Amino acid sequence: MNFRLTGEQELLRNEAQKLAREVFKDRAARWDQKAEVPWDNIKLLAEQGYFGLLIPAEYGGSGGSIMDLALVLEQFGWACVSTTMYVFSSNVHANRIAQLGSNEHKAKYLPEIAAGRVLPCHAMSEPQAGSDANRIRTSAVLDGGHYVVNGNKCWISRGAVAHLFLVDVVFKEREKSEKGLLIIERGTPGLEIGKIEPLMGHRGSPSTELLFRDCRVAVANRMTHGDFQSSLMSMSLSRCCNAAIALGVAQRAYDEAVEYLQQREAFGKRLADFQGLRWMIADMAVKLDAARLLIYRAAVNATAGFPSETEAAIAKTFANEAALSVVSDAMQLFGANGYSCAYPIERLYRDVRGFAIAGGTTQIQRNLIARRVLGRRR
């Protein structure tokens, strides 16, 4: 398997790294402290085409690969998680439309997403249905040329600012019921944006409730190319990208720790000269490299628009846990300074913690991996 980057990929990564370090890095604390949406960054990202990385050129995107997106997300995650989550959602959900939507969906929404004029999000979780997607109860009952949607969604990332919602529902037509995706636009009568949940991290990427009360949505908004299982399979891209952002956060913490150890002195020598601390840095480097290779494998091997469910689950599980370990060790190496808001480590710790929960917990990923290895439990 060849993980060598092409010249175009190296250029893409380097440009993203430059933007992250010269612009986003110094703004990150502001968005976090004020829990504000990074609109300045979003505008800049849209202008530079980062919301259309996975969108085909015919719809205004660059027609890039999942590997391209993973490279960019890692670099942006290094600087500002809140900003990165908008690149994540625009590309991941645009890809869902590109792979599972109708030609009309693609023509209507993809150019708008690529230009940054429409921010999409995915609405799956419900009060009783998080990791157990089979417990989704939000209903879409056929009524002539419309579905009437009723139900509640929760923990909808970027739901407070999104213009477009890809909503998992139970379609009910005559005697038939089946789960699938329905596209619902912001402002549709019967859709209410609920309370914003205050979060530990990702504070510039607000999570909210969505309330549907006799919300009438045209039948044409049903994602027709793919059943509910296809929708679940599309989560593999989300998980691969989740892992890439977590890796970026961990790499930032590692870089900060290496610099700190080389500058800080104790007992007459640099912290970097203490063997115990050098071993911690070595272990952190091993975890970062292993996580990166697993993410690259999942991205490179992607077919039909999505990574393998198993490879994405492996990448997410390892990268999430490795990232949390690396950031935690970085905080330990900083001592009391790591616990201080004057340094970025405490923000990185708060930001990295959510990745092992979002997109399916690491425990759920282990279930997916075991099912592949051992077969479905009978």
Tab-separated table of C-alpha atoms in Angstrom:
chain	number	residue	atom	x	y	z
A	1	MET	CA	0.000	0.000	0.000
A	2	ASN	CA	1.480	3.327	-1.080
A	3	PHE	CA	1.024	6.225	1.365
A	4	ARG	CA	3.342	8.560	-0.522
A	5	LEU	CA	1.563	11.840	-1.146
A	6	THR	CA	1.249	13.157	-4.694
A	7	GLY	CA	2.648	16.557	-5.542
A	8	GLU	CA	-0.884	17.961	-5.539
A	9	GLN	CA	-1.579	16.506	-2.102
A	10	GLU	CA	1.632	17.915	-0.671
A	11	LEU	CA	0.680	21.343	-2.017
A	12	LEU	CA	-2.838	21.037	-0.598
A	13	ARG	CA	-1.508	20.009	2.812
A	14	ASN	CA	1.097	22.767	2.857
A	15	GLU	CA	-1.421	25.444	1.899
A	16	ALA	CA	-3.816	24.257	4.605
A	17	GLN	CA	-0.976	24.205	7.128
A	18	LYS	CA	0.013	27.760	6.235
A	19	LEU	CA	-3.543	29.032	6.634
A	20	ALA	CA	-3.963	27.153	9.912
A	21	ARG	CA	-0.775	28.421	11.498
A	22	GLU	CA	-0.776	31.968	10.188
A	23	VAL	CA	-4.487	32.755	10.578
A	24	PHE	CA	-6.539	30.241	12.569
A	25	LYS	CA	-4.078	29.479	15.364
A	26	ASP	CA	-4.174	32.921	16.966
A	27	ARG	CA	-7.943	33.233	16.613
A	28	ALA	CA	-8.805	29.895	18.218
A	29	ALA	CA	-8.762	31.035	21.846
A	30	ARG	CA	-11.170	33.873	21.028
A	31	TRP	CA	-13.812	31.604	19.502
A	32	ASP	CA	-13.423	29.173	22.391
A	33	GLN	CA	-13.586	31.717	25.203
A	34	LYS	CA	-16.601	33.530	23.784
A	35	ALA	CA	-18.296	30.391	22.416
A	36	GLU	CA	-18.755	32.244	19.131
A	37	VAL	CA	-19.130	30.839	15.638
A	38	PRO	CA	-15.894	31.617	13.699
A	39	TRP	CA	-17.643	33.452	10.874
A	40	ASP	CA	-14.446	35.206	9.725
A	41	ASN	CA	-12.740	31.860	9.284
A	42	ILE	CA	-15.790	30.316	7.599
A	43	LYS	CA	-15.873	33.129	5.044
A	44	LEU	CA	-12.179	32.671	4.294
A	45	LEU	CA	-12.537	28.894	3.944
A	46	ALA	CA	-15.430	29.319	1.534
A	47	GLU	CA	-13.467	31.786	-0.579
A	48	GLN	CA	-10.554	29.352	-0.825
A	49	GLY	CA	-12.723	26.370	-1.804
A	50	TYR	CA	-12.307	24.183	1.272
A	51	PHE	CA	-16.045	23.466	1.573
A	52	GLY	CA	-16.066	21.781	-1.824
A	53	LEU	CA	-13.133	19.398	-1.545
A	54	LEU	CA	-15.303	16.298	-2.102
A	55	ILE	CA	-17.875	17.949	-4.368
A	56	PRO	CA	-17.542	17.060	-8.062
A	57	ALA	CA	-16.222	19.836	-10.304
A	58	GLU	CA	-19.494	19.934	-12.262
A	59	TYR	CA	-21.185	21.181	-9.081
A	60	GLY	CA	-18.581	23.791	-8.206
A	61	GLY	CA	-16.217	21.702	-6.093
A	62	SER	CA	-12.688	20.464	-6.644
A	63	GLY	CA	-13.569	16.779	-6.962
A	64	GLY	CA	-10.898	15.765	-4.483
A	65	SER	CA	-10.396	12.509	-2.624
A	66	ILE	CA	-11.072	11.445	0.942
A	67	MET	CA	-7.302	11.457	1.448
A	68	ASP	CA	-7.262	15.111	0.407
A	69	LEU	CA	-9.911	15.911	2.989
A	70	ALA	CA	-8.118	13.970	5.746
A	71	LEU	CA	-4.898	15.901	5.090
A	72	VAL	CA	-6.694	19.245	5.319
A	73	LEU	CA	-8.678	18.325	8.439
A	74	GLU	CA	-5.534	17.290	10.286
A	75	GLN	CA	-3.871	20.635	9.557
A	76	PHE	CA	-6.896	22.726	10.500
A	77	GLY	CA	-7.527	20.577	13.596
A	78	TRP	CA	-4.006	21.456	14.732
A	79	ALA	CA	-5.005	25.119	14.929
A	80	CYS	CA	-8.736	25.452	15.686
A	81	VAL	CA	-11.228	22.641	16.158
A	82	SER	CA	-14.278	24.906	16.042
A	83	THR	CA	-13.277	26.150	12.592
A	84	THR	CA	-12.371	22.682	11.361
A	85	MET	CA	-15.789	21.259	12.170
A	86	TYR	CA	-17.367	23.420	9.448
A	87	VAL	CA	-14.967	22.021	6.833
A	88	PHE	CA	-15.805	18.565	8.178
A	89	SER	CA	-19.591	18.956	7.994
A	90	SER	CA	-19.723	20.712	4.621
A	91	ASN	CA	-17.657	18.011	2.936
A	92	VAL	CA	-19.052	14.962	4.728
A	93	HIS	CA	-22.686	15.944	4.240
A	94	ALA	CA	-22.149	17.179	0.686
A	95	ASN	CA	-20.670	13.755	-0.018
A	96	ARG	CA	-23.826	12.144	1.380
A	97	ILE	CA	-25.894	14.179	-1.061
A	98	ALA	CA	-23.498	13.370	-3.927
A	99	GLN	CA	-23.637	9.633	-3.199
A	100	LEU	CA	-27.214	9.147	-1.975
A	101	GLY	CA	-29.180	12.095	-3.348
A	102	SER	CA	-31.061	12.563	-6.613
A	103	ASN	CA	-29.748	14.592	-9.529
A	104	GLU	CA	-32.092	17.378	-8.451
A	105	HIS	CA	-30.626	17.339	-4.923
A	106	LYS	CA	-27.116	17.558	-6.294
A	107	ALA	CA	-27.888	20.413	-8.667
A	108	LYS	CA	-29.767	22.392	-6.025
A	109	TYR	CA	-27.548	21.986	-2.974
A	110	LEU	CA	-23.984	21.048	-3.911
A	111	PRO	CA	-23.025	24.342	-5.598
A	112	GLU	CA	-24.406	26.254	-2.614
A	113	ILE	CA	-22.438	24.137	-0.138
A	114	ALA	CA	-19.250	24.432	-2.197
A	115	ALA	CA	-19.583	28.223	-2.184
A	116	GLY	CA	-20.198	28.311	1.564
A	117	ARG	CA	-23.640	29.859	1.133
A	118	VAL	CA	-25.313	26.799	2.675
A	119	LEU	CA	-23.996	25.048	5.788
A	120	PRO	CA	-25.347	21.496	6.129
A	121	CYS	CA	-25.590	19.228	9.157
A	122	HIS	CA	-26.767	15.714	9.977
A	123	ALA	CA	-29.628	15.126	12.418
A	124	MET	CA	-29.632	11.552	13.700
A	125	SER	CA	-29.502	11.523	17.515
A	126	GLU	CA	-32.695	11.581	19.559
A	127	PRO	CA	-33.326	11.559	23.316
A	128	GLN	CA	-33.620	7.758	23.233
A	129	ALA	CA	-31.494	7.048	20.144
A	130	GLY	CA	-27.808	7.889	20.030
A	131	SER	CA	-25.496	5.011	19.236
A	132	ASP	CA	-28.562	2.764	18.851
A	133	ALA	CA	-29.823	4.228	15.579
A	134	ASN	CA	-32.522	1.550	15.332
A	135	ARG	CA	-34.403	3.399	18.072
A	136	ILE	CA	-35.000	6.481	15.921
A	137	ARG	CA	-38.625	7.554	16.318
A	138	THR	CA	-38.921	10.799	14.339
A	139	SER	CA	-41.637	10.004	11.811
A	140	ALA	CA	-42.327	11.166	8.267
A	141	VAL	CA	-45.895	10.236	7.358
A	142	LEU	CA	-46.888	10.416	3.704
A	143	ASP	CA	-49.674	12.915	3.029
A	144	GLY	CA	-50.200	13.503	-0.668
A	145	GLY	CA	-47.098	15.135	-2.125
A	146	HIS	CA	-45.542	15.776	1.289
A	147	TYR	CA	-44.229	14.008	4.350
A	148	VAL	CA	-45.464	15.283	7.704
A	149	VAL	CA	-42.533	15.118	10.111
A	150	ASN	CA	-42.870	14.899	13.894
A	151	GLY	CA	-40.223	14.215	16.518
A	152	ASN	CA	-37.266	15.605	18.437
A	153	LYS	CA	-33.566	15.537	17.628
A	154	CYS	CA	-30.749	16.367	20.046
A	155	TRP	CA	-26.993	16.930	20.076
A	156	ILE	CA	-27.137	18.216	16.506
A	157	SER	CA	-23.694	19.657	15.856
A	158	ARG	CA	-23.830	23.058	14.147
A	159	GLY	CA	-27.621	22.798	14.143
A	160	ALA	CA	-27.929	26.312	15.524
A	161	VAL	CA	-26.373	27.824	12.387
A	162	ALA	CA	-27.005	25.228	9.645
A	163	HIS	CA	-29.159	26.061	6.638
A	164	LEU	CA	-29.757	22.446	5.621
A	165	PHE	CA	-30.550	19.359	7.691
A	166	LEU	CA	-30.111	15.742	6.599
A	167	VAL	CA	-32.601	14.150	8.954
A	168	ASP	CA	-32.876	10.453	9.789
A	169	VAL	CA	-36.566	9.591	9.981
A	170	VAL	CA	-38.958	6.650	9.889
A	171	PHE	CA	-40.903	6.919	6.631
A	172	LYS	CA	-44.490	5.733	6.970
A	173	GLU	CA	-46.384	5.055	3.777
A	174	ARG	CA	-49.643	3.107	3.967
A	175	GLU	CA	-48.706	-0.153	5.728
A	176	LYS	CA	-44.991	0.226	5.140
A	177	SER	CA	-42.357	1.733	7.461
A	178	GLU	CA	-38.654	2.161	6.741
A	179	LYS	CA	-35.846	4.406	7.895
A	180	GLY	CA	-34.030	6.836	5.640
A	181	LEU	CA	-32.824	10.398	5.111
A	182	LEU	CA	-34.957	13.442	4.419
A	183	ILE	CA	-33.576	16.848	3.416
A	184	ILE	CA	-35.191	19.679	5.377
A	185	GLU	CA	-34.322	23.326	4.855
A	186	ARG	CA	-34.032	25.863	7.662
A	187	GLY	CA	-37.156	28.011	7.857
A	188	THR	CA	-39.511	25.195	6.857
A	189	PRO	CA	-42.760	25.708	8.835
A	190	GLY	CA	-42.923	23.230	11.701
A	191	LEU	CA	-39.138	23.097	12.217
A	192	GLU	CA	-37.997	24.784	15.415
A	193	ILE	CA	-34.372	25.254	16.460
A	194	GLY	CA	-34.291	24.359	20.156
A	195	LYS	CA	-31.919	25.199	22.958
A	196	ILE	CA	-28.161	25.308	22.458
A	197	GLU	CA	-26.273	22.853	24.653
A	198	PRO	CA	-23.258	24.378	26.452
A	199	LEU	CA	-20.318	22.102	25.688
A	200	MET	CA	-16.943	21.327	27.247
A	201	GLY	CA	-15.152	21.797	23.907
A	202	HIS	CA	-15.904	22.616	20.258
A	203	ARG	CA	-17.420	25.778	21.661
A	204	GLY	CA	-17.550	27.641	18.345
A	205	SER	CA	-19.540	24.786	16.817
A	206	PRO	CA	-22.873	24.928	18.684
A	207	SER	CA	-24.913	21.801	19.332
A	208	THR	CA	-28.670	22.118	19.571
A	209	GLU	CA	-32.071	20.453	19.647
A	210	LEU	CA	-34.333	20.277	16.605
A	211	LEU	CA	-38.083	20.069	17.120
A	212	PHE	CA	-40.424	18.926	14.344
A	213	ARG	CA	-44.124	19.688	14.781
A	214	ASP	CA	-46.231	18.749	11.745
A	215	CYS	CA	-43.379	19.892	9.535
A	216	ARG	CA	-44.423	19.436	5.890
A	217	VAL	CA	-41.601	18.452	3.545
A	218	ALA	CA	-41.954	17.699	-0.162
A	219	VAL	CA	-41.657	14.036	-1.150
A	220	ALA	CA	-38.937	15.117	-3.589
A	221	ASN	CA	-36.687	15.874	-0.589
A	222	ARG	CA	-36.367	12.199	0.271
A	223	MET	CA	-32.873	10.837	-0.353
A	224	THR	CA	-33.899	8.133	-2.771
A	225	HIS	CA	-30.595	6.535	-3.752
A	226	GLY	CA	-29.925	4.377	-0.729
A	227	ASP	CA	-31.790	2.830	2.167
A	228	PHE	CA	-31.127	3.348	5.880
A	229	GLN	CA	-28.201	0.930	5.748
A	230	SER	CA	-26.612	3.128	3.081
A	231	SER	CA	-27.059	6.094	5.385
A	232	LEU	CA	-25.308	4.206	8.181
A	233	MET	CA	-22.510	3.189	5.808
A	234	SER	CA	-21.971	6.850	5.006
A	235	MET	CA	-21.011	7.289	8.672
A	236	SER	CA	-17.681	5.635	7.845
A	237	LEU	CA	-16.546	8.851	6.161
A	238	SER	CA	-17.572	10.862	9.216
A	239	ARG	CA	-15.556	8.523	11.435
A	240	CYS	CA	-12.451	8.674	9.280
A	241	CYS	CA	-12.620	12.480	9.299
A	242	ASN	CA	-13.306	12.554	13.035
A	243	ALA	CA	-10.066	10.611	13.501
A	244	ALA	CA	-8.114	13.014	11.280
A	245	ILE	CA	-9.202	16.059	13.287
A	246	ALA	CA	-8.409	14.335	16.591
A	247	LEU	CA	-4.967	13.536	15.191
A	248	GLY	CA	-4.439	17.194	14.361
A	249	VAL	CA	-5.324	18.233	17.907
A	250	ALA	CA	-2.953	15.645	19.340
A	251	GLN	CA	-0.138	16.686	17.002
A	252	ARG	CA	-0.528	20.277	18.222
A	253	ALA	CA	-0.310	19.164	21.870
A	254	TYR	CA	2.750	17.066	21.054
A	255	ASP	CA	4.446	19.974	19.258
A	256	GLU	CA	3.725	22.293	22.173
A	257	ALA	CA	5.098	19.744	24.660
A	258	VAL	CA	8.308	19.176	22.676
A	259	GLU	CA	8.972	22.914	22.536
A	260	TYR	CA	8.173	23.322	26.236
A	261	LEU	CA	10.552	20.538	27.303
A	262	GLN	CA	13.360	22.076	25.308
A	263	GLN	CA	12.911	25.475	26.950
A	264	ARG	CA	11.917	24.675	30.546
A	265	GLU	CA	14.617	23.859	33.103
A	266	ALA	CA	14.523	22.051	36.448
A	267	PHE	CA	17.267	20.821	38.751
A	268	GLY	CA	19.884	22.482	36.595
A	269	LYS	CA	18.987	20.988	33.221
A	270	ARG	CA	16.338	21.069	30.521
A	271	LEU	CA	13.245	18.945	31.011
A	272	ALA	CA	14.082	17.428	27.622
A	273	ASP	CA	17.189	15.859	29.191
A	274	PHE	CA	15.278	13.739	31.726
A	275	GLN	CA	15.009	10.181	30.474
A	276	GLY	CA	11.532	9.591	31.912
A	277	LEU	CA	10.156	12.593	30.046
A	278	ARG	CA	11.998	11.658	26.854
A	279	TRP	CA	10.293	8.258	26.947
A	280	MET	CA	6.900	9.944	27.283
A	281	ILE	CA	7.633	11.993	24.173
A	282	ALA	CA	8.763	8.852	22.328
A	283	ASP	CA	5.542	7.023	23.232
A	284	MET	CA	3.500	10.009	22.078
A	285	ALA	CA	5.332	9.998	18.724
A	286	VAL	CA	4.602	6.281	18.260
A	287	LYS	CA	0.879	6.800	18.891
A	288	LEU	CA	0.667	9.718	16.491
A	289	ASP	CA	2.399	7.877	13.671
A	290	ALA	CA	0.316	4.722	14.164
A	291	ALA	CA	-2.923	6.726	14.183
A	292	ARG	CA	-1.896	8.603	11.041
A	293	LEU	CA	-1.175	5.381	9.163
A	294	LEU	CA	-4.535	3.858	10.116
A	295	ILE	CA	-6.352	7.003	8.976
A	296	TYR	CA	-4.426	7.044	5.709
A	297	ARG	CA	-5.256	3.381	5.101
A	298	ALA	CA	-8.975	3.998	5.562
A	299	ALA	CA	-8.841	7.074	3.319
A	300	VAL	CA	-6.737	5.534	0.535
A	301	ASN	CA	-8.841	2.355	0.388
A	302	ALA	CA	-12.175	4.199	0.172
A	303	THR	CA	-14.466	2.990	-2.600
A	304	ALA	CA	-17.872	4.166	-3.848
A	305	GLY	CA	-17.464	7.430	-1.960
A	306	PHE	CA	-17.001	5.962	1.510
A	307	PRO	CA	-14.197	4.265	3.478
A	308	SER	CA	-14.595	0.674	4.631
A	309	GLU	CA	-16.779	0.509	7.735
A	310	THR	CA	-14.236	-1.691	9.502
A	311	GLU	CA	-11.137	0.297	8.535
A	312	ALA	CA	-12.853	3.539	9.520
A	313	ALA	CA	-13.882	2.036	12.863
A	314	ILE	CA	-10.321	0.847	13.521
A	315	ALA	CA	-8.890	4.255	12.607
A	316	LYS	CA	-11.393	6.115	14.751
A	317	THR	CA	-10.962	3.868	17.781
A	318	PHE	CA	-7.180	4.016	17.781
A	319	ALA	CA	-6.878	7.681	16.807
A	320	ASN	CA	-9.448	8.857	19.367
A	321	GLU	CA	-7.792	7.007	22.229
A	322	ALA	CA	-4.253	7.826	21.085
A	323	ALA	CA	-5.151	11.514	20.739
A	324	LEU	CA	-6.669	11.679	24.205
A	325	SER	CA	-3.609	9.940	25.645
A	326	VAL	CA	-1.183	12.257	23.832
A	327	VAL	CA	-2.993	15.439	24.901
A	328	SER	CA	-3.290	14.184	28.477
A	329	ASP	CA	0.437	13.408	28.570
A	330	ALA	CA	1.201	16.828	27.108
A	331	MET	CA	-0.793	18.431	29.909
A	332	GLN	CA	1.172	16.383	32.442
A	333	LEU	CA	4.458	17.505	30.900
A	334	PHE	CA	3.393	21.136	31.219
A	335	GLY	CA	2.655	20.655	34.919
A	336	ALA	CA	0.534	23.411	36.454
A	337	ASN	CA	0.944	25.474	33.299
A	338	GLY	CA	-0.925	22.804	31.363
A	339	TYR	CA	-3.931	23.304	33.615
A	340	SER	CA	-3.850	27.060	33.057
A	341	CYS	CA	-5.997	28.878	30.502
A	342	ALA	CA	-2.916	30.934	29.640
A	343	TYR	CA	-1.624	27.962	27.618
A	344	PRO	CA	-3.450	26.130	24.789
A	345	ILE	CA	-3.157	22.647	26.308
A	346	GLU	CA	-6.295	22.863	28.438
A	347	ARG	CA	-8.351	23.891	25.364
A	348	LEU	CA	-6.850	21.063	23.332
A	349	TYR	CA	-7.794	18.632	26.086
A	350	ARG	CA	-11.390	19.877	26.147
A	351	ASP	CA	-11.614	19.745	22.362
A	352	VAL	CA	-10.088	16.306	21.883
A	353	ARG	CA	-12.307	14.602	24.461
A	354	GLY	CA	-15.457	14.836	22.369
A	355	PHE	CA	-14.140	12.879	19.395
A	356	ALA	CA	-14.329	9.539	21.223
A	357	ILE	CA	-18.063	10.193	21.725
A	358	ALA	CA	-19.150	11.877	18.487
A	359	GLY	CA	-19.859	9.782	15.401
A	360	GLY	CA	-20.263	6.604	17.447
A	361	THR	CA	-18.353	5.986	20.649
A	362	THR	CA	-15.149	3.969	20.685
A	363	GLN	CA	-17.134	1.185	22.352
A	364	ILE	CA	-19.557	1.112	19.428
A	365	GLN	CA	-16.582	1.038	17.037
A	366	ARG	CA	-15.277	-2.019	18.855
A	367	ASN	CA	-18.644	-3.698	18.327
A	368	LEU	CA	-18.390	-2.991	14.596
A	369	ILE	CA	-14.845	-4.347	14.456
A	370	ALA	CA	-15.746	-7.493	16.428
A	371	ARG	CA	-18.786	-8.112	14.228
A	372	ARG	CA	-16.505	-8.079	11.204
A	373	VAL	CA	-13.991	-10.418	12.806
A	374	LEU	CA	-16.332	-12.794	14.649
A	375	GLY	CA	-19.611	-12.392	12.819
A	376	ARG	CA	-22.858	-10.933	14.082
A	377	ARG	CA	-23.904	-12.137	17.517
A	378	ARG	CA	-26.820	-14.575	17.259
